[in-house]
Amino acid sequence: MSKAPDTRDYFAEMYVAGVLADAGWQIYFPRRDVGFDFIAIHEQEGAPLIRPVQVKGKYPTKNKKNKKTYGFLGALTQVHQEMVLAIPYFSHEYSKAPDCVAYMPRGQIRDSTKNRFSVSPAQFINGSAVPRRDYSKFFDEQGVSLLLSAGFSSAEIG
């Protein structure tokens, strides 16, 4: 029998897919994962709203120090204007669910260098991720609701 992985990346993908399915989105998984973890589709005013989703979980260690910015910095194998970068923030302790999830639009994700991207919607304070003030609208239920907004992709939302 193989050892369980140190991170729960597949669980993170399934968790985000489940949250979106509970919110009425149809979830489609690719036959082979070559970038997007899944495609989410929501029927809106008779037309499908399509959002490719990449999930990048954060898994802090016990000795992680407080940070003013905490998020994703790394490669994305695919990008798309309508995409969602979902960032489930886990605790260093084994938990049944992430502490919170950020649903970041392409318009908030900065290109840093060759195929490297960054977005830091949270802080890390006393062992937990906490949404930063200007990014709090992208977290949890409010963030899922924003996925339906016409201006979500460019982050032109109120």
Tab-separated table of C-alpha atoms in Angstrom:
chain	number	residue	atom	x	y	z
A	1	MET	CA	0.000	0.000	0.000
A	2	SER	CA	1.369	3.423	-0.919
A	3	LYS	CA	1.856	6.262	1.543
A	4	ALA	CA	-0.620	9.152	1.517
A	5	PRO	CA	0.723	12.343	-0.115
A	6	ASP	CA	2.024	15.186	2.026
A	7	THR	CA	-0.363	17.624	0.350
A	8	ARG	CA	-4.006	17.164	-0.417
A	9	ASP	CA	-3.973	18.600	-3.938
A	10	TYR	CA	-6.493	16.148	-5.400
A	11	PHE	CA	-8.757	16.720	-2.393
A	12	ALA	CA	-8.445	20.480	-2.967
A	13	GLU	CA	-9.627	20.081	-6.567
A	14	MET	CA	-12.572	17.899	-5.550
A	15	TYR	CA	-13.486	20.257	-2.697
A	16	VAL	CA	-13.637	23.302	-5.004
A	17	ALA	CA	-15.583	21.306	-7.616
A	18	GLY	CA	-18.059	20.245	-4.916
A	19	VAL	CA	-18.564	23.805	-3.675
A	20	LEU	CA	-19.264	24.998	-7.214
A	21	ALA	CA	-21.603	22.059	-7.894
A	22	ASP	CA	-23.515	22.916	-4.704
A	23	ALA	CA	-23.883	26.470	-6.084
A	24	GLY	CA	-25.507	25.174	-9.287
A	25	TRP	CA	-22.503	24.896	-11.590
A	26	GLN	CA	-22.075	21.877	-13.884
A	27	ILE	CA	-18.565	20.450	-13.518
A	28	TYR	CA	-16.666	18.755	-16.347
A	29	PHE	CA	-13.331	17.036	-15.781
A	30	PRO	CA	-10.873	16.643	-18.677
A	31	ARG	CA	-9.891	13.196	-19.846
A	32	ARG	CA	-6.280	14.250	-19.286
A	33	ASP	CA	-5.284	17.138	-17.035
A	34	VAL	CA	-3.114	19.358	-19.235
A	35	GLY	CA	-3.790	22.629	-17.473
A	36	PHE	CA	-7.252	23.289	-16.211
A	37	ASP	CA	-8.394	20.980	-13.437
A	38	PHE	CA	-11.997	21.224	-14.580
A	39	ILE	CA	-14.460	23.361	-16.501
A	40	ALA	CA	-17.427	24.922	-14.676
A	41	ILE	CA	-20.550	25.871	-16.623
A	42	HIS	CA	-23.573	27.770	-15.317
A	43	GLU	CA	-26.711	28.441	-17.341
A	44	GLN	CA	-27.427	32.166	-17.134
A	45	GLU	CA	-30.264	33.839	-19.013
A	46	GLY	CA	-30.412	30.970	-21.505
A	47	ALA	CA	-26.694	31.069	-22.321
A	48	PRO	CA	-23.865	29.028	-20.827
A	49	LEU	CA	-21.300	30.880	-18.725
A	50	ILE	CA	-18.051	28.920	-18.995
A	51	ARG	CA	-15.188	29.206	-16.502
A	52	PRO	CA	-12.021	27.076	-16.803
A	53	VAL	CA	-10.736	26.409	-13.264
A	54	GLN	CA	-7.228	25.793	-11.949
A	55	VAL	CA	-6.856	24.881	-8.288
A	56	LYS	CA	-3.655	25.654	-6.398
A	57	GLY	CA	-3.879	24.685	-2.725
A	58	LYS	CA	-1.781	26.275	0.011
A	59	TYR	CA	-0.465	23.903	2.680
A	60	PRO	CA	1.521	25.719	5.409
A	61	THR	CA	3.942	23.965	7.717
A	62	LYS	CA	3.745	24.274	11.504
A	63	ASN	CA	6.624	26.722	11.644
A	64	LYS	CA	5.399	29.084	8.897
A	65	LYS	CA	5.880	32.704	9.929
A	66	ASN	CA	3.319	35.501	9.651
A	67	LYS	CA	3.223	37.123	6.201
A	68	LYS	CA	1.480	40.274	4.977
A	69	THR	CA	0.821	38.645	1.605
A	70	TYR	CA	0.049	34.969	1.049
A	71	GLY	CA	-1.096	33.378	-2.159
A	72	PHE	CA	0.122	31.806	-5.357
A	73	LEU	CA	3.397	32.385	-7.168
A	74	GLY	CA	4.291	29.898	-9.854
A	75	ALA	CA	3.644	28.428	-13.250
A	76	LEU	CA	0.213	27.979	-14.769
A	77	THR	CA	0.170	25.424	-17.550
A	78	GLN	CA	-2.764	27.189	-19.213
A	79	VAL	CA	-4.347	30.621	-18.871
A	80	HIS	CA	-7.612	31.911	-20.251
A	81	GLN	CA	-9.396	35.259	-19.952
A	82	GLU	CA	-12.456	33.620	-18.337
A	83	MET	CA	-10.478	31.411	-15.973
A	84	VAL	CA	-10.722	31.086	-12.214
A	85	LEU	CA	-7.674	30.431	-10.068
A	86	ALA	CA	-9.123	28.802	-6.962
A	87	ILE	CA	-6.795	28.870	-3.953
A	88	PRO	CA	-7.933	26.679	-1.042
A	89	TYR	CA	-6.031	27.672	2.107
A	90	PHE	CA	-5.486	24.747	4.450
A	91	SER	CA	-4.306	24.749	8.036
A	92	HIS	CA	-1.038	23.013	8.958
A	93	GLU	CA	-3.188	20.509	10.870
A	94	TYR	CA	-5.007	17.783	8.975
A	95	SER	CA	-8.518	19.172	8.547
A	96	LYS	CA	-11.700	18.077	6.825
A	97	ALA	CA	-11.828	21.225	4.689
A	98	PRO	CA	-9.739	24.281	3.867
A	99	ASP	CA	-10.057	27.284	6.199
A	100	CYS	CA	-11.106	29.450	3.230
A	101	VAL	CA	-10.992	29.502	-0.573
A	102	ALA	CA	-10.175	32.439	-2.855
A	103	TYR	CA	-11.738	32.454	-6.345
A	104	MET	CA	-9.455	34.762	-8.299
A	105	PRO	CA	-10.280	36.154	-11.764
A	106	ARG	CA	-7.673	36.389	-14.513
A	107	GLY	CA	-7.714	40.183	-14.168
A	108	GLN	CA	-6.257	39.904	-10.638
A	109	ILE	CA	-3.478	37.473	-11.573
A	110	ARG	CA	-0.209	39.227	-12.405
A	111	ASP	CA	2.232	37.907	-14.992
A	112	SER	CA	5.632	37.964	-13.316
A	113	THR	CA	8.148	36.232	-15.591
A	114	LYS	CA	8.102	33.578	-18.293
A	115	ASN	CA	4.997	31.453	-17.546
A	116	ARG	CA	5.043	32.509	-13.871
A	117	PHE	CA	2.078	34.232	-12.318
A	118	SER	CA	1.262	35.675	-8.921
A	119	VAL	CA	-1.661	36.730	-6.792
A	120	SER	CA	-1.697	37.177	-3.005
A	121	PRO	CA	-5.263	37.650	-1.778
A	122	ALA	CA	-4.573	36.587	1.816
A	123	GLN	CA	-2.301	37.216	4.774
A	124	PHE	CA	-0.901	34.516	7.022
A	125	ILE	CA	-1.523	35.399	10.670
A	126	ASN	CA	-0.950	33.137	13.674
A	127	GLY	CA	-1.167	29.910	11.713
A	128	SER	CA	-4.144	30.764	9.472
A	129	ALA	CA	-4.879	32.424	6.156
A	130	VAL	CA	-6.932	35.606	6.477
A	131	PRO	CA	-8.380	37.427	3.435
A	132	ARG	CA	-6.739	40.793	2.778
A	133	ARG	CA	-9.227	43.677	2.922
A	134	ASP	CA	-9.192	44.502	-0.809
A	135	TYR	CA	-9.564	40.847	-1.769
A	136	SER	CA	-12.166	39.661	0.739
A	137	LYS	CA	-14.943	39.765	-1.896
A	138	PHE	CA	-13.217	36.919	-3.758
A	139	PHE	CA	-13.415	34.487	-0.825
A	140	ASP	CA	-15.843	31.692	0.000
A	141	GLU	CA	-19.571	32.212	-0.718
A	142	GLN	CA	-19.146	35.811	-1.886
A	143	GLY	CA	-16.387	34.729	-4.267
A	144	VAL	CA	-18.534	31.929	-5.693
A	145	SER	CA	-21.354	34.442	-6.255
A	146	LEU	CA	-18.979	36.776	-8.115
A	147	LEU	CA	-18.229	34.030	-10.655
A	148	LEU	CA	-21.634	34.858	-12.178
A	149	SER	CA	-20.765	38.561	-12.611
A	150	ALA	CA	-20.278	39.881	-16.149
A	151	GLY	CA	-17.127	41.762	-15.079
A	152	PHE	CA	-15.567	38.874	-13.146
A	153	SER	CA	-12.829	38.101	-15.677
A	154	SER	CA	-11.448	41.618	-15.706
A	155	ALA	CA	-12.137	41.996	-11.960
A	156	GLU	CA	-14.366	45.002	-12.712
A	157	ILE	CA	-16.856	44.101	-10.026
A	158	GLY	CA	-18.236	46.124	-7.172
